[in-house]
Amino acid sequence: MLPSHNVCSIPSSFQLTGIPGLESLYMWLSIPFGSMYLVAVVGNVTILTMVKVEHSLHQPMYFFLCMLAVIDLVLSTSTMPKLLGIFWFGAGDIGLDACLAQMFLIHCFATVESGIFLAMAFDRYVAICNPLRHTTVLTHNVVGRLGLAALLRGVLYIGPLPLMIRLRLPLYKARVISHSYCEHMAVVTLACGDSRANNVYGLSIGFLVLILDSMAIAASYVMIFRAVMGLATPEARLKTLGTCGSHICAILIFYVPMAVSSLIHRFGHQVPPPVHTLLANFYLLIPPILNPIVYAVRTKQIRERLLQILKTETKIK
């Protein structure tokens, strides 16, 4: 008789292990992860509130920032509550449909976030290279359509991933996923059928999002830098580049962890499993935590509004 782990079956659910190899530290790990999740939620809700109440922030860049805040809330909330449940209660069981839904949300909204960064790069390009037409080119309707296009692209790119798993890979040799969430490749490796199509499609989408989007953003900044170098004085150049600082920081915060996590997952076979899983979680947590901080520190209107609120609360106390 074959060992049970070699028998293919149709699972009704999977078991997420959390962070393999660090089970004895789960209660301690829940403190930093829970704190980071709380900071991410508070920070992004604060950004949404600030832009809503401060009319001077009703500009394309800040509307895109609100889109980033919503996306970051979705990304962090789709993974962190489940991870904390594993840490606190050992609640690693997740239904097959819930697993596929979580996979879709994570990969779809990561793709949408990349699209929003591309739209923000276009906004900076128009604002600096053609400032007189900025308000006529990037109207509220255009900003909304760019956001909708990024969302539709994410759905179009990622929608086939869970469908291909559901329709092409119904049988699995195990139901234990050595990860803290339903990552595409972590699920596909458990399948009994031919998963080459899933692997090729996943790699192709990763290439389109990571490589092409980053190249398009880089091209926009090449044109921006050329325009900035044509300004008359160093002070004007620094001031103009300063308007791009928050966007550049946010891009690095998003793409660097994504690239590192993807490379380690594909090629870092010698990397210990806990390191890989931690990096995968940081990739979903770092942007939601740092994006609000970067924009709050570097945006005068947001910074002044926050200080005004803090002073008012201090006086009340």
Short mmCIF file of C-alpha atoms in Angstrom, two decimals:
data_model
loop_
_atom_site.label_atom_id
_atom_site.label_comp_id
_atom_site.label_asym_id
_atom_site.label_seq_id
_atom_site.Cartn_x
_atom_site.Cartn_y
_atom_site.Cartn_z
CA MET A 1 0.00 0.00 0.00
CA LEU A 2 1.24 3.47 -0.82
CA PRO A 3 1.99 5.85 2.04
CA SER A 4 -0.87 8.24 2.64
CA HIS A 5 1.16 11.28 1.68
CA ASN A 6 1.52 9.88 -1.85
CA VAL A 7 -2.22 9.41 -2.33
CA CYS A 8 -3.89 12.14 -4.37
CA SER A 9 -7.23 13.41 -3.10
CA ILE A 10 -9.64 16.32 -3.42
CA PRO A 11 -9.21 18.41 -0.26
CA SER A 12 -12.04 20.46 1.20
CA SER A 13 -9.50 22.61 3.01
CA PHE A 14 -5.78 23.27 3.50
CA GLN A 15 -3.69 23.69 6.62
CA LEU A 16 -1.46 26.76 6.78
CA THR A 17 1.59 26.20 8.98
CA GLY A 18 2.42 29.87 9.61
CA ILE A 19 6.19 30.30 9.68
CA PRO A 20 7.79 26.84 9.46
CA GLY A 21 10.61 26.28 11.94
CA LEU A 22 9.58 29.07 14.31
CA GLU A 23 6.54 27.41 15.93
CA SER A 24 7.98 27.81 19.43
CA LEU A 25 8.15 31.58 18.96
CA TYR A 26 4.62 32.16 17.70
CA MET A 27 3.40 34.02 20.80
CA TRP A 28 6.43 36.31 20.69
CA LEU A 29 6.15 36.82 16.93
CA SER A 30 2.52 37.85 17.31
CA ILE A 31 3.63 41.00 19.15
CA PRO A 32 5.66 42.62 16.32
CA PHE A 33 3.32 41.33 13.59
CA GLY A 34 0.22 42.51 15.45
CA SER A 35 1.84 45.89 16.13
CA MET A 36 2.86 46.30 12.48
CA TYR A 37 -0.64 45.43 11.31
CA LEU A 38 -2.13 47.97 13.72
CA VAL A 39 0.29 50.66 12.51
CA ALA A 40 -0.59 49.84 8.88
CA VAL A 41 -4.35 50.11 9.50
CA VAL A 42 -4.12 53.31 11.55
CA GLY A 43 -1.67 54.93 9.11
CA ASN A 44 -3.68 54.22 5.98
CA VAL A 45 -7.02 55.15 7.56
CA THR A 46 -5.38 58.41 8.67
CA ILE A 47 -4.24 59.13 5.11
CA LEU A 48 -7.76 58.51 3.79
CA THR A 49 -9.23 60.79 6.46
CA MET A 50 -6.69 63.56 5.86
CA VAL A 51 -7.30 63.66 2.13
CA LYS A 52 -11.07 63.63 2.63
CA VAL A 53 -11.18 66.56 5.10
CA GLU A 54 -8.31 68.67 3.68
CA HIS A 55 -9.56 70.29 0.46
CA SER A 56 -6.06 71.41 -0.52
CA LEU A 57 -5.23 67.71 -0.95
CA HIS A 58 -7.96 67.14 -3.54
CA GLN A 59 -5.34 66.75 -6.26
CA PRO A 60 -4.43 63.80 -8.53
CA MET A 61 -1.36 62.74 -6.54
CA TYR A 62 -3.35 62.47 -3.31
CA PHE A 63 -6.26 60.70 -4.95
CA PHE A 64 -3.73 58.11 -6.14
CA LEU A 65 -2.36 58.03 -2.59
CA CYS A 66 -5.86 57.20 -1.33
CA MET A 67 -6.01 54.34 -3.83
CA LEU A 68 -2.68 53.07 -2.47
CA ALA A 69 -4.06 53.29 1.08
CA VAL A 70 -7.12 51.20 0.18
CA ILE A 71 -4.94 48.64 -1.63
CA ASP A 72 -2.54 48.42 1.32
CA LEU A 73 -5.46 47.87 3.70
CA VAL A 74 -6.71 45.02 1.49
CA LEU A 75 -3.26 43.43 1.21
CA SER A 76 -2.51 43.55 4.93
CA THR A 77 -6.02 42.53 6.01
CA SER A 78 -6.13 39.58 3.61
CA THR A 79 -3.15 37.98 5.38
CA MET A 80 -2.46 39.37 8.87
CA PRO A 81 -5.67 38.36 10.73
CA LYS A 82 -5.18 34.77 9.56
CA LEU A 83 -1.50 34.80 10.53
CA LEU A 84 -2.33 36.18 13.98
CA GLY A 85 -4.99 33.47 14.31
CA ILE A 86 -2.30 30.87 13.62
CA PHE A 87 0.03 32.49 16.17
CA TRP A 88 -2.59 32.77 18.92
CA PHE A 89 -4.97 29.86 18.40
CA GLY A 90 -3.28 27.49 15.93
CA ALA A 91 -6.15 28.27 13.52
CA GLY A 92 -4.34 27.27 10.34
CA ASP A 93 -7.26 25.53 8.64
CA ILE A 94 -8.57 27.36 5.55
CA GLY A 95 -11.20 26.16 3.09
CA LEU A 96 -10.25 25.55 -0.53
CA ASP A 97 -12.41 28.39 -1.85
CA ALA A 98 -11.22 30.73 0.91
CA CYS A 99 -7.64 29.82 0.05
CA LEU A 100 -8.17 30.62 -3.63
CA ALA A 101 -9.94 33.86 -2.69
CA GLN A 102 -7.02 34.89 -0.48
CA MET A 103 -4.59 34.05 -3.29
CA PHE A 104 -6.59 36.18 -5.71
CA LEU A 105 -6.76 39.16 -3.35
CA ILE A 106 -3.03 39.12 -2.58
CA HIS A 107 -1.77 38.79 -6.15
CA CYS A 108 -4.52 40.93 -7.71
CA PHE A 109 -4.06 43.91 -5.41
CA ALA A 110 -0.28 43.69 -5.58
CA THR A 111 -0.72 44.00 -9.36
CA VAL A 112 -3.17 46.88 -8.90
CA GLU A 113 -0.69 48.67 -6.62
CA SER A 114 1.98 48.41 -9.31
CA GLY A 115 -0.49 49.93 -11.77
CA ILE A 116 -1.21 52.82 -9.41
CA PHE A 117 2.51 53.53 -9.09
CA LEU A 118 2.67 53.64 -12.89
CA ALA A 119 -0.24 56.10 -12.95
CA MET A 120 1.48 58.22 -10.28
CA ALA A 121 4.63 58.30 -12.42
CA PHE A 122 2.51 59.59 -15.31
CA ASP A 123 1.08 62.24 -12.96
CA ARG A 124 4.58 63.40 -11.96
CA TYR A 125 5.67 63.41 -15.61
CA VAL A 126 2.80 65.68 -16.67
CA ALA A 127 3.17 67.91 -13.60
CA ILE A 128 6.87 68.54 -14.26
CA CYS A 129 7.27 68.25 -18.04
CA ASN A 130 4.00 69.93 -18.99
CA PRO A 131 2.78 71.81 -15.87
CA LEU A 132 0.41 74.16 -17.72
CA ARG A 133 -1.67 71.20 -18.91
CA HIS A 134 -1.56 69.19 -15.67
CA THR A 135 -5.01 70.21 -14.43
CA THR A 136 -6.60 69.69 -17.83
CA VAL A 137 -4.93 66.33 -18.53
CA LEU A 138 -5.35 64.76 -15.07
CA THR A 139 -8.92 65.70 -14.25
CA HIS A 140 -10.85 63.85 -11.53
CA ASN A 141 -12.50 61.70 -14.21
CA VAL A 142 -9.14 60.76 -15.73
CA VAL A 143 -7.73 59.89 -12.29
CA GLY A 144 -10.75 57.67 -11.62
CA ARG A 145 -10.39 55.95 -15.00
CA LEU A 146 -6.69 55.30 -14.40
CA GLY A 147 -7.52 53.73 -11.04
CA LEU A 148 -10.26 51.63 -12.63
CA ALA A 149 -7.88 50.56 -15.42
CA ALA A 150 -5.32 49.42 -12.81
CA LEU A 151 -8.04 47.44 -11.01
CA LEU A 152 -9.33 45.81 -14.21
CA ARG A 153 -5.77 44.93 -15.24
CA GLY A 154 -5.21 43.25 -11.88
CA VAL A 155 -8.42 41.24 -12.21
CA LEU A 156 -7.61 40.31 -15.82
CA TYR A 157 -4.05 39.24 -15.01
CA ILE A 158 -4.71 37.36 -11.78
CA GLY A 159 -8.24 36.05 -12.30
CA PRO A 160 -7.04 33.02 -14.31
CA LEU A 161 -4.67 31.87 -11.51
CA PRO A 162 -7.29 30.51 -9.08
CA LEU A 163 -9.48 29.37 -11.98
CA MET A 164 -6.61 27.34 -13.47
CA ILE A 165 -5.99 25.72 -10.09
CA ARG A 166 -9.68 24.99 -9.53
CA LEU A 167 -10.30 23.56 -13.01
CA ARG A 168 -6.95 21.96 -13.93
CA LEU A 169 -5.58 20.80 -10.56
CA PRO A 170 -8.37 19.25 -8.50
CA LEU A 171 -6.16 16.58 -6.87
CA TYR A 172 -3.47 17.19 -4.24
CA LYS A 173 -0.87 14.96 -2.63
CA ALA A 174 -0.99 16.90 0.65
CA ARG A 175 -3.13 19.55 2.31
CA VAL A 176 -0.43 21.20 4.45
CA ILE A 177 0.85 24.48 2.98
CA SER A 178 4.22 25.41 4.43
CA HIS A 179 3.42 29.09 4.36
CA SER A 180 1.44 31.70 6.30
CA TYR A 181 -0.95 32.41 3.44
CA CYS A 182 -2.12 30.82 0.17
CA GLU A 183 0.69 31.90 -2.11
CA HIS A 184 0.24 30.69 -5.70
CA MET A 185 3.36 28.54 -6.01
CA ALA A 186 3.00 27.14 -2.49
CA VAL A 187 -0.41 25.74 -3.50
CA VAL A 188 0.60 24.59 -6.98
CA THR A 189 3.54 22.55 -5.66
CA LEU A 190 1.06 20.38 -3.73
CA ALA A 191 -0.96 19.47 -6.84
CA CYS A 192 -0.78 16.03 -8.39
CA GLY A 193 -1.43 17.06 -12.00
CA ASP A 194 0.74 18.78 -14.58
CA SER A 195 1.32 22.29 -13.21
CA ARG A 196 3.60 23.58 -15.99
CA ALA A 197 0.89 25.84 -17.43
CA ASN A 198 0.30 27.36 -13.98
CA ASN A 199 4.03 27.91 -13.48
CA VAL A 200 4.50 29.52 -16.90
CA TYR A 201 1.48 31.77 -16.47
CA GLY A 202 2.58 32.84 -12.98
CA LEU A 203 6.09 33.66 -14.20
CA SER A 204 4.71 35.56 -17.20
CA ILE A 205 2.47 37.71 -15.00
CA GLY A 206 5.36 38.35 -12.63
CA PHE A 207 7.48 39.48 -15.57
CA LEU A 208 4.76 41.77 -16.96
CA VAL A 209 4.12 43.42 -13.61
CA LEU A 210 7.60 43.64 -12.11
CA ILE A 211 9.73 44.22 -15.21
CA LEU A 212 7.49 46.13 -17.61
CA ASP A 213 5.92 48.41 -14.98
CA SER A 214 9.28 49.24 -13.43
CA MET A 215 10.75 49.92 -16.90
CA ALA A 216 7.85 52.24 -17.75
CA ILE A 217 8.26 54.08 -14.44
CA ALA A 218 12.01 54.36 -15.03
CA ALA A 219 11.40 55.77 -18.52
CA SER A 220 9.06 58.41 -17.12
CA TYR A 221 11.68 59.46 -14.60
CA VAL A 222 14.35 59.68 -17.28
CA MET A 223 12.17 62.23 -19.06
CA ILE A 224 11.46 63.99 -15.76
CA PHE A 225 15.17 64.27 -14.93
CA ARG A 226 15.88 65.62 -18.43
CA ALA A 227 13.25 68.32 -17.88
CA VAL A 228 14.59 69.12 -14.41
CA MET A 229 18.17 69.47 -15.67
CA GLY A 230 16.91 72.10 -18.07
CA LEU A 231 15.80 74.38 -15.23
CA ALA A 232 17.80 77.54 -14.68
CA THR A 233 18.94 77.27 -11.05
CA PRO A 234 19.97 74.44 -8.68
CA GLU A 235 17.32 75.61 -6.21
CA ALA A 236 14.58 75.17 -8.83
CA ARG A 237 15.91 71.72 -9.69
CA LEU A 238 15.91 70.57 -6.05
CA LYS A 239 12.44 71.98 -5.43
CA THR A 240 11.05 70.25 -8.50
CA LEU A 241 12.71 66.93 -7.69
CA GLY A 242 11.41 67.25 -4.13
CA THR A 243 7.88 66.82 -5.45
CA CYS A 244 8.90 63.36 -6.67
CA GLY A 245 10.64 62.27 -3.47
CA SER A 246 7.65 60.60 -1.81
CA HIS A 247 6.75 58.73 -5.00
CA ILE A 248 10.32 57.47 -5.49
CA CYS A 249 10.48 56.28 -1.86
CA ALA A 250 7.13 54.50 -2.19
CA ILE A 251 8.25 52.81 -5.44
CA LEU A 252 11.43 51.49 -3.78
CA ILE A 253 9.45 50.35 -0.73
CA PHE A 254 7.13 48.34 -3.00
CA TYR A 255 9.38 46.97 -5.74
CA VAL A 256 12.51 46.07 -3.77
CA PRO A 257 10.78 43.67 -1.30
CA MET A 258 8.70 42.26 -4.19
CA ALA A 259 11.81 41.58 -6.29
CA VAL A 260 13.75 40.07 -3.36
CA SER A 261 10.83 37.85 -2.32
CA SER A 262 10.21 36.68 -5.91
CA LEU A 263 13.88 35.91 -6.57
CA ILE A 264 14.28 33.98 -3.32
CA HIS A 265 11.09 32.02 -3.97
CA ARG A 266 12.14 31.07 -7.51
CA PHE A 267 15.89 30.57 -7.08
CA GLY A 268 16.79 30.66 -3.38
CA HIS A 269 16.50 26.94 -2.75
CA GLN A 270 19.23 27.12 -0.08
CA VAL A 271 17.43 29.85 1.88
CA PRO A 272 15.90 28.46 5.11
CA PRO A 273 12.06 28.25 4.99
CA PRO A 274 11.56 30.66 7.92
CA VAL A 275 13.55 33.36 6.12
CA HIS A 276 11.55 32.94 2.94
CA THR A 277 8.20 33.06 4.74
CA LEU A 278 9.21 36.07 6.82
CA LEU A 279 10.31 37.94 3.69
CA ALA A 280 7.04 37.08 1.97
CA ASN A 281 5.10 38.55 4.91
CA PHE A 282 7.30 41.63 5.12
CA TYR A 283 6.67 42.22 1.41
CA LEU A 284 2.95 42.51 2.22
CA LEU A 285 3.49 44.53 5.43
CA ILE A 286 6.31 46.97 4.68
CA PRO A 287 4.50 49.07 2.02
CA PRO A 288 1.29 49.45 4.10
CA ILE A 289 3.37 50.58 7.08
CA LEU A 290 5.86 52.87 5.37
CA ASN A 291 3.74 54.50 2.64
CA PRO A 292 1.64 56.57 5.10
CA ILE A 293 4.77 57.50 7.07
CA VAL A 294 6.66 58.61 3.96
CA TYR A 295 3.80 60.75 2.67
CA ALA A 296 2.98 62.17 6.13
CA VAL A 297 6.60 63.22 6.65
CA ARG A 298 7.23 64.58 3.17
CA THR A 299 3.84 66.19 2.42
CA LYS A 300 3.49 69.61 4.03
CA GLN A 301 -0.32 69.70 3.99
CA ILE A 302 -0.69 66.26 5.62
CA ARG A 303 2.03 67.00 8.15
CA GLU A 304 0.53 70.35 9.14
CA ARG A 305 -2.98 68.90 9.40
CA LEU A 306 -1.78 66.08 11.67
CA LEU A 307 0.11 68.54 13.87
CA GLN A 308 -2.99 70.73 14.08
CA ILE A 309 -5.11 67.74 15.20
CA LEU A 310 -2.52 66.71 17.78
CA LYS A 311 -2.34 70.26 19.18
CA THR A 312 -6.14 70.43 19.41
CA GLU A 313 -6.30 67.12 21.28
CA THR A 314 -3.54 68.28 23.64
CA LYS A 315 -5.47 71.50 24.45
CA ILE A 316 -8.65 69.52 25.10
CA LYS A 317 -6.82 67.26 27.55
#
